[in-house]
CSV table of C-alpha atoms in Angstrom, one decimal:
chain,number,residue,atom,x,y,z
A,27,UNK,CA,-22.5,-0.4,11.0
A,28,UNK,CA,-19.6,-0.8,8.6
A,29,UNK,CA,-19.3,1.2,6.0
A,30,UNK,CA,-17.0,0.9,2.6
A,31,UNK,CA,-13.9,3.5,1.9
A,32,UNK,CA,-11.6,3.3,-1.2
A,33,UNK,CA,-8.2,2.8,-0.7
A,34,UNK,CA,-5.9,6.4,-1.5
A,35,UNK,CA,-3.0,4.0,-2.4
A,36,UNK,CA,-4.5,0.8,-5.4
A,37,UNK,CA,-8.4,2.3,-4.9
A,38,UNK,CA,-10.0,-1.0,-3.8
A,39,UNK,CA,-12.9,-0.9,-1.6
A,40,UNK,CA,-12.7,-1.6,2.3
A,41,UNK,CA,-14.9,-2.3,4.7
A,42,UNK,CA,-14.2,0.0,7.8
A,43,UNK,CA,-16.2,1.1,11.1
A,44,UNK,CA,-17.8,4.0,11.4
A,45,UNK,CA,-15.9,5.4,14.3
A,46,UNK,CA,-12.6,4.9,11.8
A,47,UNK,CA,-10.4,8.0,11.4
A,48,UNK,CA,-7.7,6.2,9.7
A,49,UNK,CA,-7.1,2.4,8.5
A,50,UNK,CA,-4.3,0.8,6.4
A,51,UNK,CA,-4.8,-1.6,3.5
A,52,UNK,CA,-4.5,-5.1,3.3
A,53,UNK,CA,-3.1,-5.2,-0.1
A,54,UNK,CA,-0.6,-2.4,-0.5
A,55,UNK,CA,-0.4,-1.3,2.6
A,56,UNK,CA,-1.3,2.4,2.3
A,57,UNK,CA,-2.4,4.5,5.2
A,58,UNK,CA,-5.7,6.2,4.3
A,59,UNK,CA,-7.4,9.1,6.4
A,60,UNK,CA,-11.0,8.7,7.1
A,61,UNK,CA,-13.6,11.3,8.0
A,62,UNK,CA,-15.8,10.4,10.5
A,63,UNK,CA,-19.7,9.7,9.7
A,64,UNK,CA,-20.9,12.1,12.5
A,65,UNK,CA,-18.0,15.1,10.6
A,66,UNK,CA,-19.0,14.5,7.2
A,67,UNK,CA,-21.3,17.5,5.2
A,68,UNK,CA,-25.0,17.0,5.5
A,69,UNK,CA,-24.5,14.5,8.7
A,70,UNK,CA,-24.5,17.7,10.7
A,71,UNK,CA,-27.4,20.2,12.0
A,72,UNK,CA,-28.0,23.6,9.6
A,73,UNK,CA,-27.3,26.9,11.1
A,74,UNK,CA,-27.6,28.8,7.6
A,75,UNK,CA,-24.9,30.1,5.9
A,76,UNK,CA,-21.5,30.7,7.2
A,77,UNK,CA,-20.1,34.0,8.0
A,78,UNK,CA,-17.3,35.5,6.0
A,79,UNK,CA,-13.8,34.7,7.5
A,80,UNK,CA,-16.0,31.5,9.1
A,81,UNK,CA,-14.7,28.2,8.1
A,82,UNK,CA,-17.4,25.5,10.0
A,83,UNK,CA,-14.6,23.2,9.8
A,84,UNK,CA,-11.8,24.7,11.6
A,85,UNK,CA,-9.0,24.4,8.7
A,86,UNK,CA,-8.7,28.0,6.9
A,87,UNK,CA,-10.4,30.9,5.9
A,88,UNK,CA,-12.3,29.6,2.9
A,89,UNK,CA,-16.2,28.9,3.8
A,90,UNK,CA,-17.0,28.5,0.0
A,91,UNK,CA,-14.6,25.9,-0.1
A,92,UNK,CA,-14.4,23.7,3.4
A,93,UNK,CA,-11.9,21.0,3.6
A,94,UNK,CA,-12.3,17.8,5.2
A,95,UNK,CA,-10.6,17.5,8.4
A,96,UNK,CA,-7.2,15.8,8.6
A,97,UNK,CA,-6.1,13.7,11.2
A,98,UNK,CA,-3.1,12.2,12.4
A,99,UNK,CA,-1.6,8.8,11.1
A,100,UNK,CA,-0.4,6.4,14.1
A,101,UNK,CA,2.7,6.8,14.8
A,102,UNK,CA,5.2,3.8,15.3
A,103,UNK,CA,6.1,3.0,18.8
A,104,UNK,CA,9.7,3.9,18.0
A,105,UNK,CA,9.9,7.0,17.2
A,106,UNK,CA,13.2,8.4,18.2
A,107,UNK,CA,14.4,10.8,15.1
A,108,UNK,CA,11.2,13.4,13.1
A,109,UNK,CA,9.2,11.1,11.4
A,110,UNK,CA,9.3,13.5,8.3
A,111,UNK,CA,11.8,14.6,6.5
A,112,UNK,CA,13.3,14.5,3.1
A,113,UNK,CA,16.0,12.1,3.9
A,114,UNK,CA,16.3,9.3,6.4
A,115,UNK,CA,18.5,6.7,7.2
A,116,UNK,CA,18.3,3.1,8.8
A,117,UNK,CA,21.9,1.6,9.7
A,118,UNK,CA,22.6,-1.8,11.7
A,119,UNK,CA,25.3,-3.1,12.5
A,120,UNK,CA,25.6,-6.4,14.3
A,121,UNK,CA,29.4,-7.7,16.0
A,122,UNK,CA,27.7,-10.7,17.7
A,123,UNK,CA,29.8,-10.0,20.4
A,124,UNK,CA,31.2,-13.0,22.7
A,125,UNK,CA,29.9,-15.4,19.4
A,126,UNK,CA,32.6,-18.3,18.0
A,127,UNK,CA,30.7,-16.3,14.5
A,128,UNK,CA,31.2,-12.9,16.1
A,129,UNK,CA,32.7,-10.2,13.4
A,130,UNK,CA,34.9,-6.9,14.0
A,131,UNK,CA,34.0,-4.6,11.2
A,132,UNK,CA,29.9,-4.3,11.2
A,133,UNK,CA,30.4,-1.6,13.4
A,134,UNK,CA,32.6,0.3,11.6
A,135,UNK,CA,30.2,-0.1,8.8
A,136,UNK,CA,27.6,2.2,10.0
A,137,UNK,CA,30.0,4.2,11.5
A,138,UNK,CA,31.3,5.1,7.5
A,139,UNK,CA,27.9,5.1,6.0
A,140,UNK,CA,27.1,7.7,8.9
A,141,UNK,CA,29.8,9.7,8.1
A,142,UNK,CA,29.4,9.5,4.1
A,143,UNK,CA,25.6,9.8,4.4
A,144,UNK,CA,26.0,13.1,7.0
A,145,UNK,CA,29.0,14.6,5.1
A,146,UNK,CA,28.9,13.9,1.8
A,147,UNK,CA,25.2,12.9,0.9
A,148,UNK,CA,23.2,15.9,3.5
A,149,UNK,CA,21.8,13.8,5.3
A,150,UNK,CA,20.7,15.1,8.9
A,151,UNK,CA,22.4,13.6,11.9
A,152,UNK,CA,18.8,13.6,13.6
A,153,UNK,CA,17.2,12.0,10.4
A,154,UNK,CA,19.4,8.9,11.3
A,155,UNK,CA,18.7,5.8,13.3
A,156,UNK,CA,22.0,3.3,14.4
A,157,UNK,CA,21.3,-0.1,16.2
A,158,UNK,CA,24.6,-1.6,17.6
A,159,UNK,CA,25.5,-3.5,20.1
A,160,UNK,CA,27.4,-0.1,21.6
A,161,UNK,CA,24.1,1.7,22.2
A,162,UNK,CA,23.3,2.6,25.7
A,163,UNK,CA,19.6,2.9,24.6
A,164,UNK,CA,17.9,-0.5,24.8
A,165,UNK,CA,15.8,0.4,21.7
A,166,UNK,CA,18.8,0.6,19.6
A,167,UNK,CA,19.9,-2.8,20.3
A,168,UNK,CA,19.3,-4.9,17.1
A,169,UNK,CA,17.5,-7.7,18.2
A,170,UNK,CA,14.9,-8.9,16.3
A,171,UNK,CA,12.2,-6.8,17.4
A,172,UNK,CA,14.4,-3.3,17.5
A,173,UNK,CA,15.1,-4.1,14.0
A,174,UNK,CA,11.6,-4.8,13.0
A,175,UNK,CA,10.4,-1.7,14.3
A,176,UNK,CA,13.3,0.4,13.1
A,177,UNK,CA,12.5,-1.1,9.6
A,178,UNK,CA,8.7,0.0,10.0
A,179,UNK,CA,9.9,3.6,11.7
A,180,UNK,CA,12.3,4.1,8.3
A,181,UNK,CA,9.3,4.2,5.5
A,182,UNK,CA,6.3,5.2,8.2
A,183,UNK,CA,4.7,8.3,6.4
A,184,UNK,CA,7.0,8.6,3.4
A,185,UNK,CA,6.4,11.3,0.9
A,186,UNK,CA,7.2,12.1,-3.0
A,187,UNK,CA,11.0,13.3,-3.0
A,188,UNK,CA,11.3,11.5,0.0
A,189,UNK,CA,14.9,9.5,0.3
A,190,UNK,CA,15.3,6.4,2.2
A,191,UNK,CA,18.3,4.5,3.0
A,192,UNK,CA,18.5,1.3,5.0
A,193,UNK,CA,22.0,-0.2,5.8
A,194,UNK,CA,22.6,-3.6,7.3
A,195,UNK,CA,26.4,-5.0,7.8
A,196,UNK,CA,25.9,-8.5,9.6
A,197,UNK,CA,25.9,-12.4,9.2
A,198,UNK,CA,23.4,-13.0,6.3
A,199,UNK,CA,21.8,-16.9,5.3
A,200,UNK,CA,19.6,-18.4,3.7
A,201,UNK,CA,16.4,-21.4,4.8
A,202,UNK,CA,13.9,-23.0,3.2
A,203,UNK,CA,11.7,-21.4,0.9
A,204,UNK,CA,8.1,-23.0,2.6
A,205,UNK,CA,5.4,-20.6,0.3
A,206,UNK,CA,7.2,-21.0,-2.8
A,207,UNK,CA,8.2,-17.5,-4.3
A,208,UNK,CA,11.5,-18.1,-4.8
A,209,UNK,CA,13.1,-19.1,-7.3
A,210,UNK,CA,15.8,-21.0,-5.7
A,211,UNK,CA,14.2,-22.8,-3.4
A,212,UNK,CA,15.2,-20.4,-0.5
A,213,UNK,CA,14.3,-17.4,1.5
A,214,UNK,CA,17.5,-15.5,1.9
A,215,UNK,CA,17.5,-13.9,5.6
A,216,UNK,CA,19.3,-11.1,8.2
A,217,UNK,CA,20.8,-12.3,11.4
A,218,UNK,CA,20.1,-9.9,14.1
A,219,UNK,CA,21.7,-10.0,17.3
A,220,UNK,CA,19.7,-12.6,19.0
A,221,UNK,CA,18.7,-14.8,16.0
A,222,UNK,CA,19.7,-17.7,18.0
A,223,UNK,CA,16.5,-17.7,20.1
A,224,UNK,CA,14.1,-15.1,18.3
A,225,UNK,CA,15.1,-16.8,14.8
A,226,UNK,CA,16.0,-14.4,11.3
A,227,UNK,CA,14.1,-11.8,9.7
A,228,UNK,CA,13.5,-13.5,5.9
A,229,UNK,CA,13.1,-11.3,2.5
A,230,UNK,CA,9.5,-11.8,2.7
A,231,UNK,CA,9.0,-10.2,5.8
A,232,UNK,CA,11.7,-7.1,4.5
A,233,UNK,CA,9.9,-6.7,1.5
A,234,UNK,CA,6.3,-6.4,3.3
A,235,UNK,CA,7.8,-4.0,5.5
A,236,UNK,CA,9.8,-1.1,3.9
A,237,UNK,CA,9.4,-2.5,-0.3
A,238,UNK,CA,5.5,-2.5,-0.7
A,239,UNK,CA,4.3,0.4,1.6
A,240,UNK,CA,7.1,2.8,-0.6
A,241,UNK,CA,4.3,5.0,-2.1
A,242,UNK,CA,5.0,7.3,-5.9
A,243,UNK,CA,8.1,9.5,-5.8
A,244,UNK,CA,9.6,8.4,-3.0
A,245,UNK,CA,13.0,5.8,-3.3
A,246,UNK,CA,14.5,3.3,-1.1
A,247,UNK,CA,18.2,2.3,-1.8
A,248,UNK,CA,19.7,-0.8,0.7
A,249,UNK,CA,23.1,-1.9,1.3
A,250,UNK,CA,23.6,-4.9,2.8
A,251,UNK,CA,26.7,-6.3,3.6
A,252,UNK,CA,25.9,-10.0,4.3
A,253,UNK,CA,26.5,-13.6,3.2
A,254,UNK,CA,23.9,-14.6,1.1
A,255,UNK,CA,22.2,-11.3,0.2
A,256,UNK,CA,21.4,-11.1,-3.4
A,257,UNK,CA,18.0,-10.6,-3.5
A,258,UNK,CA,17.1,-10.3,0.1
A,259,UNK,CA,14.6,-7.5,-0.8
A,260,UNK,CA,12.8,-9.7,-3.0
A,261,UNK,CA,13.1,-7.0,-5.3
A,262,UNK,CA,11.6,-8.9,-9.1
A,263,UNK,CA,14.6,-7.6,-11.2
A,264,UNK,CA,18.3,-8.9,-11.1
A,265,UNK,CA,20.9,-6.9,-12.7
A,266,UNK,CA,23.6,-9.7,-14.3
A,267,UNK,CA,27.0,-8.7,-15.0
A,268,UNK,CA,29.6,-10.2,-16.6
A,269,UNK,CA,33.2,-9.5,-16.4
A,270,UNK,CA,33.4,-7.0,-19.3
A,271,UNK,CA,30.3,-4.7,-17.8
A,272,UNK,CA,27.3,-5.9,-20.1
A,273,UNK,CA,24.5,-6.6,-17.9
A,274,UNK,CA,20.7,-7.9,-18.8
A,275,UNK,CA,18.1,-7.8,-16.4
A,276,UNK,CA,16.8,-11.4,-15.0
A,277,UNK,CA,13.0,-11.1,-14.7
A,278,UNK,CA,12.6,-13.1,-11.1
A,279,UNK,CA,8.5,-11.5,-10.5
A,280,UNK,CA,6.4,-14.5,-9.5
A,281,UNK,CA,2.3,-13.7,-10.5
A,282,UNK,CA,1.5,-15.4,-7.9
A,283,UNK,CA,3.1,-13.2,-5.4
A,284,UNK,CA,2.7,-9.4,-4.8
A,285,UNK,CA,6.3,-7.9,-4.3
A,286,UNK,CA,6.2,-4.5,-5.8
A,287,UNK,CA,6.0,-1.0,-4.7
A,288,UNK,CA,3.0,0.9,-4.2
A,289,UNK,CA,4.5,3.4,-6.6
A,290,UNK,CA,7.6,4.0,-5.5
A,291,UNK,CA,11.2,3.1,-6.6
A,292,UNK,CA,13.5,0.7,-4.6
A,293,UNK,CA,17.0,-0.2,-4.9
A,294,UNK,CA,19.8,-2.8,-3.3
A,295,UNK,CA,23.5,-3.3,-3.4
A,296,UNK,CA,23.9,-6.5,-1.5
A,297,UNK,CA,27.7,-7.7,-0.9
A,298,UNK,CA,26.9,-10.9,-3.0
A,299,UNK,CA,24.9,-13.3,-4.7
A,300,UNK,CA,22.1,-15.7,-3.1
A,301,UNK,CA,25.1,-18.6,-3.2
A,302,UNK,CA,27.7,-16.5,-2.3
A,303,UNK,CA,29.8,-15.6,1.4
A,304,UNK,CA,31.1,-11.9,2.0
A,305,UNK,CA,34.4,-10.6,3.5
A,306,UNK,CA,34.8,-9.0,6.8
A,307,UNK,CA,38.5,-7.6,6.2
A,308,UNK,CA,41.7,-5.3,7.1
A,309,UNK,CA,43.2,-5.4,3.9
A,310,UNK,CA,41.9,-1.9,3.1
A,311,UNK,CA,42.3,-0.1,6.0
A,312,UNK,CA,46.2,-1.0,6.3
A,313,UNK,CA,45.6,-1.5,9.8
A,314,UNK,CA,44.2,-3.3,12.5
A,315,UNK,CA,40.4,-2.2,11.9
A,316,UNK,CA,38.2,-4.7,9.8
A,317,UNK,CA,35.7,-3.3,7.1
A,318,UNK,CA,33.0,-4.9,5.3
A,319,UNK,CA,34.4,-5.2,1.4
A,320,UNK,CA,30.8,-4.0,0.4
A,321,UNK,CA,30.3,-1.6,2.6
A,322,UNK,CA,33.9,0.0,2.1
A,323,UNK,CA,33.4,-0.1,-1.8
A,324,UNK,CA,30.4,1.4,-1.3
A,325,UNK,CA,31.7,4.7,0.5
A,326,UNK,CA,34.9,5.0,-1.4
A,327,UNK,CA,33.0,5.3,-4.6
A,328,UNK,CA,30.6,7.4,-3.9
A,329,UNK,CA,33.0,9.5,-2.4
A,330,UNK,CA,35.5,9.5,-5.3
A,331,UNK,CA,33.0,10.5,-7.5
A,332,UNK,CA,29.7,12.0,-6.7
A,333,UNK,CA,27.7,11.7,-10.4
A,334,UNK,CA,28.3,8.1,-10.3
A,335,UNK,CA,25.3,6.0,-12.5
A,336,UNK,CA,24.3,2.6,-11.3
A,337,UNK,CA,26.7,0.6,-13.7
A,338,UNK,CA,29.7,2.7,-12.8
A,339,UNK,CA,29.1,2.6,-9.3
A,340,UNK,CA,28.8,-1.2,-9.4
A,341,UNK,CA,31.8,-1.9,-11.7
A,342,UNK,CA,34.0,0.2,-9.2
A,343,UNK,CA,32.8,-1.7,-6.4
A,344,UNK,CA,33.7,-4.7,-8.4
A,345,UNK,CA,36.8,-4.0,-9.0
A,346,UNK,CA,37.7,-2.9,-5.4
A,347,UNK,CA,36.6,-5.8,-4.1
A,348,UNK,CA,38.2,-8.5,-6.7
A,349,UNK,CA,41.2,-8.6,-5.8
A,350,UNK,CA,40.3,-8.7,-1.9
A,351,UNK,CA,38.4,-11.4,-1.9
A,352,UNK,CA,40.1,-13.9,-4.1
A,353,UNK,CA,42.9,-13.5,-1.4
A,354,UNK,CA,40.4,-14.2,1.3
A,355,UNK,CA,39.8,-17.1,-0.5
A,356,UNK,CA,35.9,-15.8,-0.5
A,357,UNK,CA,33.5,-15.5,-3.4
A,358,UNK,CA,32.0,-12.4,-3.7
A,359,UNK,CA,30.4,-10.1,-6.0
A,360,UNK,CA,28.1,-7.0,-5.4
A,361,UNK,CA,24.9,-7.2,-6.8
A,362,UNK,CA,21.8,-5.2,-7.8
A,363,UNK,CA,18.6,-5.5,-7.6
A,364,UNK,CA,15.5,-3.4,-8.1
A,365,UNK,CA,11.8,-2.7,-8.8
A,366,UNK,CA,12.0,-1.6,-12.4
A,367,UNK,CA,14.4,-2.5,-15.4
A,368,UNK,CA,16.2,0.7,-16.1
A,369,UNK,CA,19.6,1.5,-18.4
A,370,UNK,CA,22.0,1.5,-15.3
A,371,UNK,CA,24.8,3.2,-17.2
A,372,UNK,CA,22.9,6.4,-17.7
A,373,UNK,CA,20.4,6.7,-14.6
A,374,UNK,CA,22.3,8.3,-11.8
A,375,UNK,CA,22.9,7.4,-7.9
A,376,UNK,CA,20.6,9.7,-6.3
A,377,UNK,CA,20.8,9.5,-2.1
């Protein structure tokens, strides 16, 4: 017979079997751990007191104060890095090799974003997951579904003071907005590897995935490097910018739609706006190798200058990329978005 828990993330009620041990909301996504009917105090048989030193429920020393037992959460089935740790790192990069649209620089991305995140930012190498089209494993392919599961793998089981970083350098586009939440009319999109035949993952589907399971004290920053990309978090506030650095925040939440957090703070510097194409380019490498203009302004800034704040760090990535892409011929400016309103020239870039 079913019986009803409360939900450890928004507390509503859920109906849940009795053989349960763990179950995951339908509203915010929160895993909860369940105690079993037949393991719960006065379910089993009385043998008087416990014994000093004797906890009856095999977790510690303290028989005046038993704990219930914990059990495992369910682990994703890709699972190739710890599954805890303070940081981790998602990073795609997608050439579409033998493509008329292929690109050269996606994979030089991650490559940088590795290196900065690894060198400069502490991250562990083991804490980080790469899907190219170089990886011998077929799990770190990024078709559609590697990327889907990498994407659930990256905020499974985060933490407070847990950091999370998810990169994407790829084609980005945008389709028709069918349930309405967006403002203008379309869903913005990824591209993965075999989009052709599997089709795009949309902001809808990003934002169910790593935006609304991100739990209190734990942050997400994205940096997507992709035509198209503004808000492809669906992330409710839109930092605008004008030319001089005064911003205001654009209020794009939707009542009808739930796409916040479940306590938790996310962040995304996306190459452009919704209406706007990036640059794939060699003009800052002086060489051969193509770049991503985002993803390069990215790295060089936070490299330059550690302390950065959210305005500085977008107003040097502006400027970097300026002059780049009006030779390209392209339009492009980086953008954020975010789950709160916040004063972005004195809150700190915190990887």
């Amino acid at each position: 017979m079913a019986r009803r828990e409360r939900c450890s993330g928004c507390g509503i009620n859920m109906l849940v079997s009795p053989e349960a041990r763990v179950v995951r909301c339908s509203e915010c996504h929160t895993l909860t751990n369940l105690v079993p009917m037949n393991a719960r105090p006065g379910r089993t048989r009385y043998n008087g007191p416990p014994r000093m030193h004797e906890n009856p429920y095999g977790n510690g020393p303290s028989p005046q104060h038993p704990q219930y037992p914990q059990y495992p959460q369910p682990q994703p089935s890709l699972s190739p890095v710890p599954i805890y740790g303070r940081k981790r790192a998602l990073l795609c990069g997608v050439n579409y090799h033998g493509k008329s649209y292929k690109l050269k620089g996606s994979i030089n991305d991650v490559k940088s974003m590795k290196y900065l995140l690894v060198e400069t930012l502490g991250f562990p190498n083991d804490s980080i997951l790469m899907l190219t089209e170089n990886e011998r494993e077929p799990s770190k392919i990024p078709t559609k579904q590697n990327i889907r599961k990498a994407l659930k793998w990256l905020v499974y089981g985060c933490q407070p003071g847990d950091s999370l970083v998810f990169h994407f350098s790829g084609h980005g586009t945008r389709q028709k907005d069918y349930n309405h939440d967006e403002v203008d009319g379309f869903d913005e999109a990824l591209c993965p590897l075999d989009h052709e035949t599997e089709g795009n993952i949309i902001d809808d589907e990003i934002n169910d995935t790593i935006v609304k399971p991100l739990t209190r004290g734990t942050t997400l920053h994205a940096i997507i490097d992709a035509c198209y990309s503004g808000t492809v978090l669906d992330l409710p506030f839109v930092c605008r910018m004008n030319k001089e650095g005064r911003y205001m925040w654009e209020d794009q939440r939707n009542p009808l739609f739930y796409k916040r957090t479940s306590g938790g703070l996310a962040f995304c510097f996306s190459a452009c706006d919704d209406h706007q194409t990036s640059a794939d380019t060699t003009a800052f490498t002086g060489t051969n190798v193509r770049t991503g203009a985002m993803t390069y302004s990215f790295v060089q800034a936070i490299q330059n200058e550690r302390r950065l704040t959210y305005g500085h760090l977008l107003n040097a990535m502006r400027y970097t990329i300026g002059d780049v892409s009006k030779a390209h011929g392209a339009s492009q400016g980086p953008q954020l978005t975010s789950s709160d309103k916040f004063d972005i020239y004195s809150k700190p870039v915190v990887l």
